[in-house]
PDB file of C-alpha atoms in Angstrom:
ATOM      1  CA  GLU A 241      80.248  94.100  65.328  1.00 40.00           C
ATOM      2  CA  VAL A 242      81.603  93.228  68.631  1.00 33.00           C
ATOM      3  CA  ASN A 243      83.661  96.567  69.011  1.00 36.00           C
ATOM      4  CA  ALA A 244      80.447  98.585  68.034  1.00 31.00           C
ATOM      5  CA  ALA A 245      78.376  97.049  70.870  1.00 33.00           C
ATOM      6  CA  VAL A 246      81.321  98.181  73.249  1.00 33.00           C
ATOM      7  CA  ALA A 247      81.425 101.429  71.986  1.00 32.00           C
ATOM      8  CA  ASN A 248      77.740 101.937  72.885  1.00 38.00           C
ATOM      9  CA  VAL A 249      78.366 100.888  76.537  1.00 41.00           C
ATOM     10  CA  LYS A 250      80.709 103.518  76.811  1.00 38.00           C
ATOM     11  CA  ASP A 251      78.327 105.903  75.251  1.00 40.00           C
ATOM     12  CA  MET A 252      76.244 105.443  78.305  1.00 54.00           C
ATOM     13  CA  SER A 253      78.253 106.135  80.490  1.00 51.00           C
ATOM     14  CA  SER A 254      77.588 108.790  83.339  1.00 52.00           C
ATOM     15  CA  GLY A 255      81.080 109.815  83.817  1.00 58.00           C
ATOM     16  CA  ALA A 256      81.269 108.227  87.672  1.00 77.00           C
ATOM     17  CA  THR A 257      83.815 105.343  87.284  1.00 86.00           C
ATOM     18  CA  GLY A 258      81.528 102.146  86.128  1.00 89.00           C
ATOM     19  CA  SER A 259      78.516 103.630  85.885  1.00 93.00           C
ATOM     20  CA  ILE A 260      75.908 103.424  82.968  1.00 95.00           C
ATOM     21  CA  ARG A 261      72.839 105.441  82.205  1.00 94.00           C
ATOM     22  CA  LEU A 262      70.326 105.155  79.658  1.00 96.00           C
ATOM     23  CA  GLY A 263      67.077 107.202  79.195  1.00 95.00           C
ATOM     24  CA  PRO A 264      65.750 110.567  79.458  1.00 95.00           C
ATOM     25  CA  GLU A 265      67.126 112.194  82.808  1.00 95.00           C
ATOM     26  CA  ALA A 266      68.013 108.521  84.111  1.00 95.00           C
ATOM     27  CA  GLY A 267      71.264 108.979  86.879  1.00 94.00           C
ATOM     28  CA  SER A 268      71.529 112.709  85.978  1.00 93.00           C
ATOM     29  CA  VAL A 269      72.113 114.235  89.194  1.00 95.00           C
ATOM     30  CA  GLY A 270      74.588 112.848  91.444  1.00 92.00           C
ATOM     31  CA  GLN A 271      74.842 109.332  90.237  1.00 95.00           C
ATOM     32  CA  GLN A 272      77.772 107.559  91.958  1.00 94.00           C
ATOM     33  CA  ASN A 273      80.521 104.903  90.946  1.00 94.00           C
ATOM     34  CA  SER A 274      79.219 101.349  89.802  1.00 95.00           C
ATOM     35  CA  THR A 275      75.578 102.332  89.604  1.00 97.00           C
ATOM     36  CA  VAL A 276      73.013 101.125  86.533  1.00 97.00           C
ATOM     37  CA  ALA A 277      69.918 103.405  85.678  1.00 97.00           C
ATOM     38  CA  ILE A 278      68.248 102.065  82.774  1.00 97.00           C
ATOM     39  CA  GLY A 279      64.721 104.006  81.660  1.00 97.00           C
ATOM     40  CA  ASN A 280      63.311 107.493  81.676  1.00 96.00           C
ATOM     41  CA  TRP A 281      64.061 109.265  85.226  1.00 97.00           C
ATOM     42  CA  ALA A 282      65.573 106.137  86.512  1.00 98.00           C
ATOM     43  CA  GLY A 283      68.264 106.991  89.223  1.00 97.00           C
ATOM     44  CA  LYS A 284      67.491 110.202  88.065  1.00 96.00           C
ATOM     45  CA  GLU A 285      69.098 112.055  91.762  1.00 96.00           C
ATOM     46  CA  GLY A 286      71.567 110.547  94.348  1.00 95.00           C
ATOM     47  CA  GLN A 287      71.888 107.202  93.386  1.00 97.00           C
ATOM     48  CA  SER A 288      74.223 105.651  95.090  1.00 97.00           C
ATOM     49  CA  LEU A 289      76.976 103.232  95.026  1.00 96.00           C
ATOM     50  CA  TYR A 290      76.330  99.694  93.305  1.00 97.00           C
ATOM     51  CA  GLY A 291      72.671 100.975  93.102  1.00 97.00           C
ATOM     52  CA  VAL A 292      70.555  99.349  90.053  1.00 98.00           C
ATOM     53  CA  SER A 293      67.147 100.728  88.888  1.00 98.00           C
ATOM     54  CA  MET A 294      65.641  99.668  85.634  1.00 98.00           C
ATOM     55  CA  GLY A 295      62.289 100.758  84.581  1.00 98.00           C
ATOM     56  CA  TYR A 296      60.441 104.210  84.453  1.00 97.00           C
ATOM     57  CA  PHE A 297      61.009 106.206  87.477  1.00 98.00           C
ATOM     58  CA  ALA A 298      62.717 103.485  89.055  1.00 98.00           C
ATOM     59  CA  GLY A 299      65.237 104.475  91.974  1.00 97.00           C
ATOM     60  CA  GLN A 300      64.384 108.096  91.111  1.00 97.00           C
ATOM     61  CA  LEU A 301      65.130 109.852  94.108  1.00 98.00           C
ATOM     62  CA  ASN A 302      67.939 109.044  96.853  1.00 97.00           C
ATOM     63  CA  GLN A 303      68.454 105.318  95.886  1.00 98.00           C
ATOM     64  CA  SER A 304      70.810 103.948  98.716  1.00 98.00           C
ATOM     65  CA  SER A 305      74.049 102.042  98.000  1.00 98.00           C
ATOM     66  CA  TYR A 306      73.341  98.405  96.510  1.00 98.00           C
ATOM     67  CA  ALA A 307      69.870  98.683  96.487  1.00 98.00           C
ATOM     68  CA  VAL A 308      68.068  97.103  93.372  1.00 98.00           C
ATOM     69  CA  ALA A 309      64.571  98.621  91.942  1.00 98.00           C
ATOM     70  CA  VAL A 310      63.506  96.897  88.557  1.00 98.00           C
ATOM     71  CA  GLY A 311      60.134  97.559  87.255  1.00 97.00           C
ATOM     72  CA  GLY A 312      58.291 100.843  86.816  1.00 97.00           C
ATOM     73  CA  ALA A 313      58.089 103.235  89.904  1.00 98.00           C
ATOM     74  CA  CYS A 314      59.783 100.714  92.176  1.00 98.00           C
ATOM     75  CA  GLY A 315      61.776 102.097  94.596  1.00 98.00           C
ATOM     76  CA  GLN A 316      61.117 105.273  93.663  1.00 98.00           C
ATOM     77  CA  ILE A 317      61.569 107.424  96.573  1.00 98.00           C
ATOM     78  CA  SER A 318      64.396 106.651  99.267  1.00 98.00           C
ATOM     79  CA  GLN A 319      65.040 103.304  98.692  1.00 98.00           C
ATOM     80  CA  GLY A 320      67.460 101.976 101.744  1.00 98.00           C
ATOM     81  CA  GLN A 321      70.485 100.162 101.448  1.00 98.00           C
ATOM     82  CA  SER A 322      70.844  96.753 100.113  1.00 98.00           C
ATOM     83  CA  ALA A 323      66.869  96.784  99.700  1.00 98.00           C
ATOM     84  CA  VAL A 324      65.189  94.982  96.683  1.00 98.00           C
ATOM     85  CA  SER A 325      62.057  95.901  94.983  1.00 98.00           C
ATOM     86  CA  LEU A 326      60.904  93.881  91.781  1.00 98.00           C
ATOM     87  CA  GLY A 327      57.626  94.865  89.853  1.00 98.00           C
ATOM     88  CA  PHE A 328      55.453  98.021  89.620  1.00 98.00           C
ATOM     89  CA  GLN A 329      55.521 100.461  92.211  1.00 98.00           C
ATOM     90  CA  SER A 330      56.989  97.780  94.576  1.00 98.00           C
ATOM     91  CA  GLY A 331      58.963  99.489  97.154  1.00 98.00           C
ATOM     92  CA  ASN A 332      57.709 102.419  95.895  1.00 98.00           C
ATOM     93  CA  SER A 333      58.441 104.846  98.761  1.00 98.00           C
ATOM     94  CA  ASN A 334      60.814 104.824 101.988  1.00 98.00           C
ATOM     95  CA  GLN A 335      61.458 101.349 101.491  1.00 98.00           C
ATOM     96  CA  SER A 336      63.994 100.375 104.243  1.00 98.00           C
ATOM     97  CA  SER A 337      67.253  99.195 104.336  1.00 98.00           C
ATOM     98  CA  TYR A 338      67.589  95.070 103.492  1.00 98.00           C
ATOM     99  CA  ALA A 339      63.809  95.159 102.857  1.00 98.00           C
ATOM    100  CA  VAL A 340      62.598  92.821 100.010  1.00 98.00           C
ATOM    101  CA  ALA A 341      59.229  93.789  97.807  1.00 98.00           C
ATOM    102  CA  VAL A 342      58.351  91.221  95.000  1.00 98.00           C
ATOM    103  CA  GLY A 343      55.283  91.793  93.203  1.00 98.00           C
ATOM    104  CA  ALA A 344      53.149  94.758  91.545  1.00 98.00           C
ATOM    105  CA  SER A 345      52.530  97.077  94.782  1.00 98.00           C
ATOM    106  CA  ALA A 346      54.361  95.148  97.320  1.00 98.00           C
ATOM    107  CA  GLY A 347      55.649  96.694 100.120  1.00 98.00           C
ATOM    108  CA  GLN A 348      54.609  99.806  98.485  1.00 98.00           C
ATOM    109  CA  THR A 349      54.791 102.478 101.334  1.00 98.00           C
ATOM    110  CA  GLY A 350      56.725 102.255 104.164  1.00 98.00           C
ATOM    111  CA  GLN A 351      58.292  98.760 104.253  1.00 98.00           C
ATOM    112  CA  GLY A 352      60.377  98.448 107.184  1.00 98.00           C
ATOM    113  CA  GLN A 353      63.821  97.234 107.737  1.00 98.00           C
ATOM    114  CA  TYR A 354      64.069  93.493 106.692  1.00 98.00           C
ATOM    115  CA  ALA A 355      60.490  93.187 106.009  1.00 98.00           C
ATOM    116  CA  VAL A 356      59.800  90.658 103.264  1.00 98.00           C
ATOM    117  CA  ALA A 357      56.505  90.898 100.692  1.00 98.00           C
ATOM    118  CA  VAL A 358      56.302  88.727  98.010  1.00 98.00           C
ATOM    119  CA  GLY A 359      52.879  89.206  95.855  1.00 98.00           C
ATOM    120  CA  ASN A 360      50.542  91.402  94.730  1.00 98.00           C
ATOM    121  CA  GLU A 361      50.053  94.472  97.055  1.00 98.00           C
ATOM    122  CA  SER A 362      51.669  92.123  99.810  1.00 98.00           C
ATOM    123  CA  GLY A 363      52.772  94.489 103.010  1.00 98.00           C
ATOM    124  CA  LYS A 364      51.766  97.297 100.761  1.00 98.00           C
ATOM    125  CA  GLU A 365      51.128  99.995 103.219  1.00 98.00           C
ATOM    126  CA  SER A 366      53.484 100.097 106.271  1.00 97.00           C
ATOM    127  CA  GLN A 367      54.554  96.722 107.067  1.00 98.00           C
ATOM    128  CA  SER A 368      56.602  96.556 110.173  1.00 98.00           C
ATOM    129  CA  SER A 369      60.365  95.737 110.213  1.00 98.00           C
ATOM    130  CA  TYR A 370      61.183  92.106 110.104  1.00 98.00           C
ATOM    131  CA  ALA A 371      57.391  90.849 109.191  1.00 98.00           C
ATOM    132  CA  VAL A 372      56.981  88.396 106.284  1.00 98.00           C
ATOM    133  CA  ALA A 373      54.003  88.627 103.996  1.00 98.00           C
ATOM    134  CA  VAL A 374      53.624  86.129 101.268  1.00 98.00           C
ATOM    135  CA  GLY A 375      50.536  85.851  98.819  1.00 98.00           C
ATOM    136  CA  ASN A 376      48.137  88.246  97.065  1.00 98.00           C
ATOM    137  CA  LYS A 377      47.176  91.161  99.474  1.00 98.00           C
ATOM    138  CA  ALA A 378      48.894  89.170 102.434  1.00 98.00           C
ATOM    139  CA  GLY A 379      49.512  91.406 105.130  1.00 98.00           C
ATOM    140  CA  GLN A 380      48.606  94.441 103.228  1.00 98.00           C
ATOM    141  CA  THR A 381      47.700  97.395 105.470  1.00 98.00           C
ATOM    142  CA  LEU A 382      49.648  97.985 108.890  1.00 98.00           C
ATOM    143  CA  GLN A 383      51.374  94.617 109.590  1.00 98.00           C
ATOM    144  CA  GLY A 384      53.018  94.422 112.727  1.00 98.00           C
ATOM    145  CA  GLU A 385      56.691  93.908 113.672  1.00 98.00           C
ATOM    146  CA  ASN A 386      57.902  90.336 113.345  1.00 98.00           C
ATOM    147  CA  ALA A 387      54.442  89.053 112.053  1.00 98.00           C
ATOM    148  CA  VAL A 388      53.885  86.460 109.685  1.00 98.00           C
ATOM    149  CA  SER A 389      51.328  86.066 106.942  1.00 98.00           C
ATOM    150  CA  ILE A 390      51.171  83.598 103.966  1.00 98.00           C
ATOM    151  CA  GLY A 391      48.625  83.121 101.883  1.00 98.00           C
ATOM    152  CA  ARG A 392      45.691  85.334 100.296  1.00 98.00           C
ATOM    153  CA  ASP A 393      44.403  87.830 102.042  1.00 98.00           C
ATOM    154  CA  ALA A 394      45.966  86.457 105.242  1.00 98.00           C
ATOM    155  CA  GLY A 395      46.505  88.888 107.575  1.00 98.00           C
ATOM    156  CA  PHE A 396      45.111  91.587 105.340  1.00 98.00           C
ATOM    157  CA  SER A 397      44.911  94.446 107.965  1.00 98.00           C
ATOM    158  CA  ASN A 398      45.914  95.414 111.502  1.00 98.00           C
ATOM    159  CA  GLN A 399      47.857  92.177 112.226  1.00 98.00           C
ATOM    160  CA  SER A 400      49.684  92.868 115.355  1.00 98.00           C
ATOM    161  CA  GLN A 401      53.165  92.121 116.282  1.00 98.00           C
ATOM    162  CA  TYR A 402      54.315  88.375 116.459  1.00 98.00           C
ATOM    163  CA  ALA A 403      51.026  87.141 115.206  1.00 98.00           C
ATOM    164  CA  VAL A 404      51.020  84.080 112.571  1.00 98.00           C
ATOM    165  CA  ALA A 405      48.466  83.670 110.131  1.00 98.00           C
ATOM    166  CA  VAL A 406      48.711  80.975 107.453  1.00 98.00           C
ATOM    167  CA  GLY A 407      45.849  80.338 104.806  1.00 98.00           C
ATOM    168  CA  THR A 408      43.662  82.015 102.591  1.00 98.00           C
ATOM    169  CA  SER A 409      41.944  84.929 104.934  1.00 98.00           C
ATOM    170  CA  ALA A 410      43.671  83.570 108.010  1.00 98.00           C
ATOM    171  CA  GLY A 411      43.816  86.718 110.818  1.00 98.00           C
ATOM    172  CA  GLN A 412      42.562  88.588 107.877  1.00 98.00           C
ATOM    173  CA  THR A 413      41.512  91.667 109.996  1.00 98.00           C
ATOM    174  CA  GLY A 414      42.746  92.501 113.475  1.00 98.00           C
ATOM    175  CA  GLN A 415      44.905  89.335 114.734  1.00 98.00           C
ATOM    176  CA  GLY A 416      46.226  90.368 118.244  1.00 98.00           C
ATOM    177  CA  ASP A 417      49.754  89.942 119.421  1.00 98.00           C
ATOM    178  CA  ASN A 418      51.254  86.777 119.495  1.00 98.00           C
ATOM    179  CA  SER A 419      48.200  84.636 118.029  1.00 98.00           C
ATOM    180  CA  LEU A 420      48.268  82.266 115.897  1.00 98.00           C
ATOM    181  CA  ALA A 421      45.350  81.081 113.134  1.00 98.00           C
ATOM    182  CA  LEU A 422      46.336  77.817 110.796  1.00 98.00           C
ATOM    183  CA  GLY A 423      43.768  77.199 108.191  1.00 98.00           C
ATOM    184  CA  ARG A 424      41.353  78.945 105.735  1.00 98.00           C
ATOM    185  CA  GLU A 425      39.636  81.919 107.314  1.00 98.00           C
ATOM    186  CA  ALA A 426      40.980  80.795 110.601  1.00 98.00           C
ATOM    187  CA  GLY A 427      40.906  83.926 113.286  1.00 98.00           C
ATOM    188  CA  LYS A 428      39.510  85.573 110.500  1.00 98.00           C
ATOM    189  CA  ASN A 429      38.108  88.687 112.300  1.00 98.00           C
ATOM    190  CA  ASN A 430      39.123  90.376 115.523  1.00 98.00           C
ATOM    191  CA  GLN A 431      41.115  87.187 117.143  1.00 98.00           C
ATOM    192  CA  ALA A 432      42.334  88.336 120.588  1.00 98.00           C
ATOM    193  CA  THR A 433      46.063  88.256 122.112  1.00 98.00           C
ATOM    194  CA  ASP A 434      47.592  85.134 122.595  1.00 98.00           C
ATOM    195  CA  SER A 435      45.277  83.147 121.204  1.00 98.00           C
ATOM    196  CA  ILE A 436      45.082  80.091 118.720  1.00 98.00           C
ATOM    197  CA  ALA A 437      42.727  78.889 115.971  1.00 98.00           C
ATOM    198  CA  LEU A 438      43.666  75.478 114.195  1.00 98.00           C
ATOM    199  CA  GLY A 439      41.346  74.420 111.454  1.00 98.00           C
ATOM    200  CA  PRO A 440      39.241  76.077 108.848  1.00 98.00           C
ATOM    201  CA  PHE A 441      37.121  78.628 110.178  1.00 98.00           C
ATOM    202  CA  SER A 442      37.860  77.792 113.455  1.00 98.00           C
ATOM    203  CA  GLY A 443      37.977  81.136 116.004  1.00 98.00           C
ATOM    204  CA  TYR A 444      36.519  82.489 112.742  1.00 98.00           C
ATOM    205  CA  THR A 445      35.106  86.152 114.390  1.00 98.00           C
ATOM    206  CA  GLY A 446      35.712  87.405 118.041  1.00 98.00           C
ATOM    207  CA  GLN A 447      38.156  84.557 119.437  1.00 98.00           C
ATOM    208  CA  GLY A 448      38.967  86.129 122.823  1.00 98.00           C
ATOM    209  CA  GLU A 449      42.338  86.758 124.708  1.00 98.00           C
ATOM    210  CA  GLY A 450      43.832  83.297 125.513  1.00 98.00           C
ATOM    211  CA  CYS A 451      41.664  81.081 123.963  1.00 98.00           C
ATOM    212  CA  VAL A 452      42.444  77.497 121.766  1.00 98.00           C
ATOM    213  CA  ALA A 453      40.335  76.440 119.109  1.00 98.00           C
ATOM    214  CA  ILE A 454      41.032  73.177 117.643  1.00 98.00           C
ATOM    215  CA  GLY A 455      38.943  71.828 114.509  1.00 98.00           C
ATOM    216  CA  GLY A 456      36.879  72.940 111.639  1.00 97.00           C
ATOM    217  CA  SER A 457      34.455  75.699 112.738  1.00 98.00           C
ATOM    218  CA  ALA A 458      35.354  74.981 116.190  1.00 98.00           C
ATOM    219  CA  ALA A 459      34.854  78.196 118.470  1.00 98.00           C
ATOM    220  CA  TYR A 460      33.276  79.768 115.254  1.00 98.00           C
ATOM    221  CA  SER A 461      31.879  82.994 116.973  1.00 98.00           C
ATOM    222  CA  ASN A 462      33.022  85.099 119.979  1.00 98.00           C
ATOM    223  CA  GLN A 463      34.755  82.201 122.259  1.00 98.00           C
ATOM    224  CA  PRO A 464      35.069  83.486 125.319  1.00 98.00           C
ATOM    225  CA  ASP A 465      38.348  84.457 126.913  1.00 98.00           C
ATOM    226  CA  PHE A 466      40.995  81.712 128.339  1.00 98.00           C
ATOM    227  CA  SER A 467      38.527  78.873 126.860  1.00 98.00           C
ATOM    228  CA  LEU A 468      39.650  75.694 125.266  1.00 98.00           C
ATOM    229  CA  VAL A 469      37.112  74.186 122.664  1.00 98.00           C
ATOM    230  CA  ILE A 470      38.127  71.003 120.769  1.00 97.00           C
ATOM    231  CA  GLY A 471      36.370  69.378 117.818  1.00 96.00           C
ATOM    232  CA  TYR A 472      34.041  70.354 114.372  1.00 96.00           C
ATOM    233  CA  ASP A 473      31.382  73.056 115.019  1.00 96.00           C
ATOM    234  CA  THR A 474      32.048  73.136 118.892  1.00 96.00           C
ATOM    235  CA  SER A 475      31.757  75.724 121.220  1.00 96.00           C
ATOM    236  CA  ALA A 476      32.023  77.423 124.667  1.00 96.00           C
ATOM    237  CA  ILE A 477      29.872  79.689 126.505  1.00 95.00           C
ATOM    238  CA  ALA A 478      32.133  80.953 129.616  1.00 97.00           C
ATOM    239  CA  SER A 479      34.969  82.035 130.252  1.00 97.00           C
ATOM    240  CA  LYS A 480      37.882  78.934 131.211  1.00 97.00           C
ATOM    241  CA  GLU A 481      35.641  76.574 130.106  1.00 97.00           C
ATOM    242  CA  ILE A 482      37.055  73.015 128.177  1.00 96.00           C
ATOM    243  CA  SER A 483      34.605  71.893 125.602  1.00 96.00           C
ATOM    244  CA  ILE A 484      35.640  69.029 124.074  1.00 95.00           C
ATOM    245  CA  GLY A 485      32.946  67.342 121.160  1.00 92.00           C
ATOM    246  CA  LYS A 486      29.028  68.384 120.827  1.00 84.00           C
ATOM    247  CA  SER A 487      26.704  66.447 123.120  1.00 77.00           C
ATOM    248  CA  ASP A 488      26.456  63.309 121.307  1.00 81.00           C
ATOM    249  CA  TYR A 489      30.513  62.536 121.016  1.00 80.00           C
ATOM    250  CA  THR A 490      32.099  60.189 123.534  1.00 80.00           C
ATOM    251  CA  VAL A 491      35.321  61.122 124.500  1.00 77.00           C
ATOM    252  CA  LYS A 492      38.023  58.789 125.811  1.00 73.00           C
ATOM    253  CA  ILE A 493      40.724  59.348 128.452  1.00 74.00           C
ATOM    254  CA  GLY A 494      43.260  56.459 128.935  1.00 73.00           C
ATOM    255  CA  ASP A 495      41.224  52.984 128.847  1.00 70.00           C
ATOM    256  CA  GLY A 496      38.320  54.624 129.879  1.00 62.00           C
ATOM    257  CA  ASN A 497      35.998  57.316 128.745  1.00 62.00           C
ATOM    258  CA  VAL A 498      34.124  60.367 129.587  1.00 60.00           C
ATOM    259  CA  GLN A 499      30.725  60.623 128.527  1.00 58.00           C
ATOM    260  CA  SER A 500      28.709  63.769 127.634  1.00 53.00           C
ATOM    261  CA  VAL A 501      27.429  66.255 130.376  1.00 51.00           C
ATOM    262  CA  SER A 502      23.852  64.580 130.253  1.00 49.00           C
ATOM    263  CA  ASP A 503      23.118  64.560 133.739  1.00 45.00           C
ATOM    264  CA  ALA A 504      25.928  67.079 135.008  1.00 47.00           C
ATOM    265  CA  ARG A 505      28.255  64.527 136.255  1.00 45.00           C
ATOM    266  CA  ASP A 506      31.307  63.090 134.775  1.00 48.00           C
ATOM    267  CA  LYS A 507      31.754  59.733 134.469  1.00 46.00           C
ATOM    268  CA  TYR A 508      34.558  57.170 134.093  1.00 45.00           C
ATOM    269  CA  ASP A 509      34.366  53.319 133.554  1.00 48.00           C
ATOM    270  CA  ILE A 510      30.301  53.016 133.944  1.00 44.00           C
TER     271      ILE A 510
END
């Protein structure tokens, strides 16, 4: 029985040294040494050294050296060197060298070098080099270089370079360069460049450039540029304004306190 199994493996040889092909058209054109192509049209044409393609249409055309494609239509067209795609249509076309796509349609089109996409449709379209998207539809469309999105729908579309979004729907749409959104739906819509939103719903929509919002629903809508807002549901009304708490809050600094702006005068130890 063992000898019969070995014979069957030999029957799958493509003629290239140490290579295996199994399935209609698998590894049929230009399969190089030490490669594996299993499934209909898997590794069909131009599979390079040490490439592995398993699943129908996996690594079908021009799979580069050391690349791995496991799943239907994953790494199908021009998968780069040492790239990995696992899951239906993951890394489907033009997955760059050293990129990783795990999950259905993860890194599906134009995934950049060293990019990582883990989760259904994460980094699906045009994920840039060195970007990281983890979670269902995280960084789905046009994630910028070195951007990070973690959580369902985090950095969903047009997340700019070096931006970070962590939490469900954080930085979901149009997050600007170098911005940070941490918490559920923090910085959700159009968070501008160099801004920070910490807490659920903080900087929720239209947070301006160079802003900081800390606390649940802090600066919820249209925070003015370069303003600082701290406290639940607190807001600012002018650029370069510092707003801490609401009108009925007492803010303590050191051993004294600063009262709310009831009569436009700051008070200390009164």
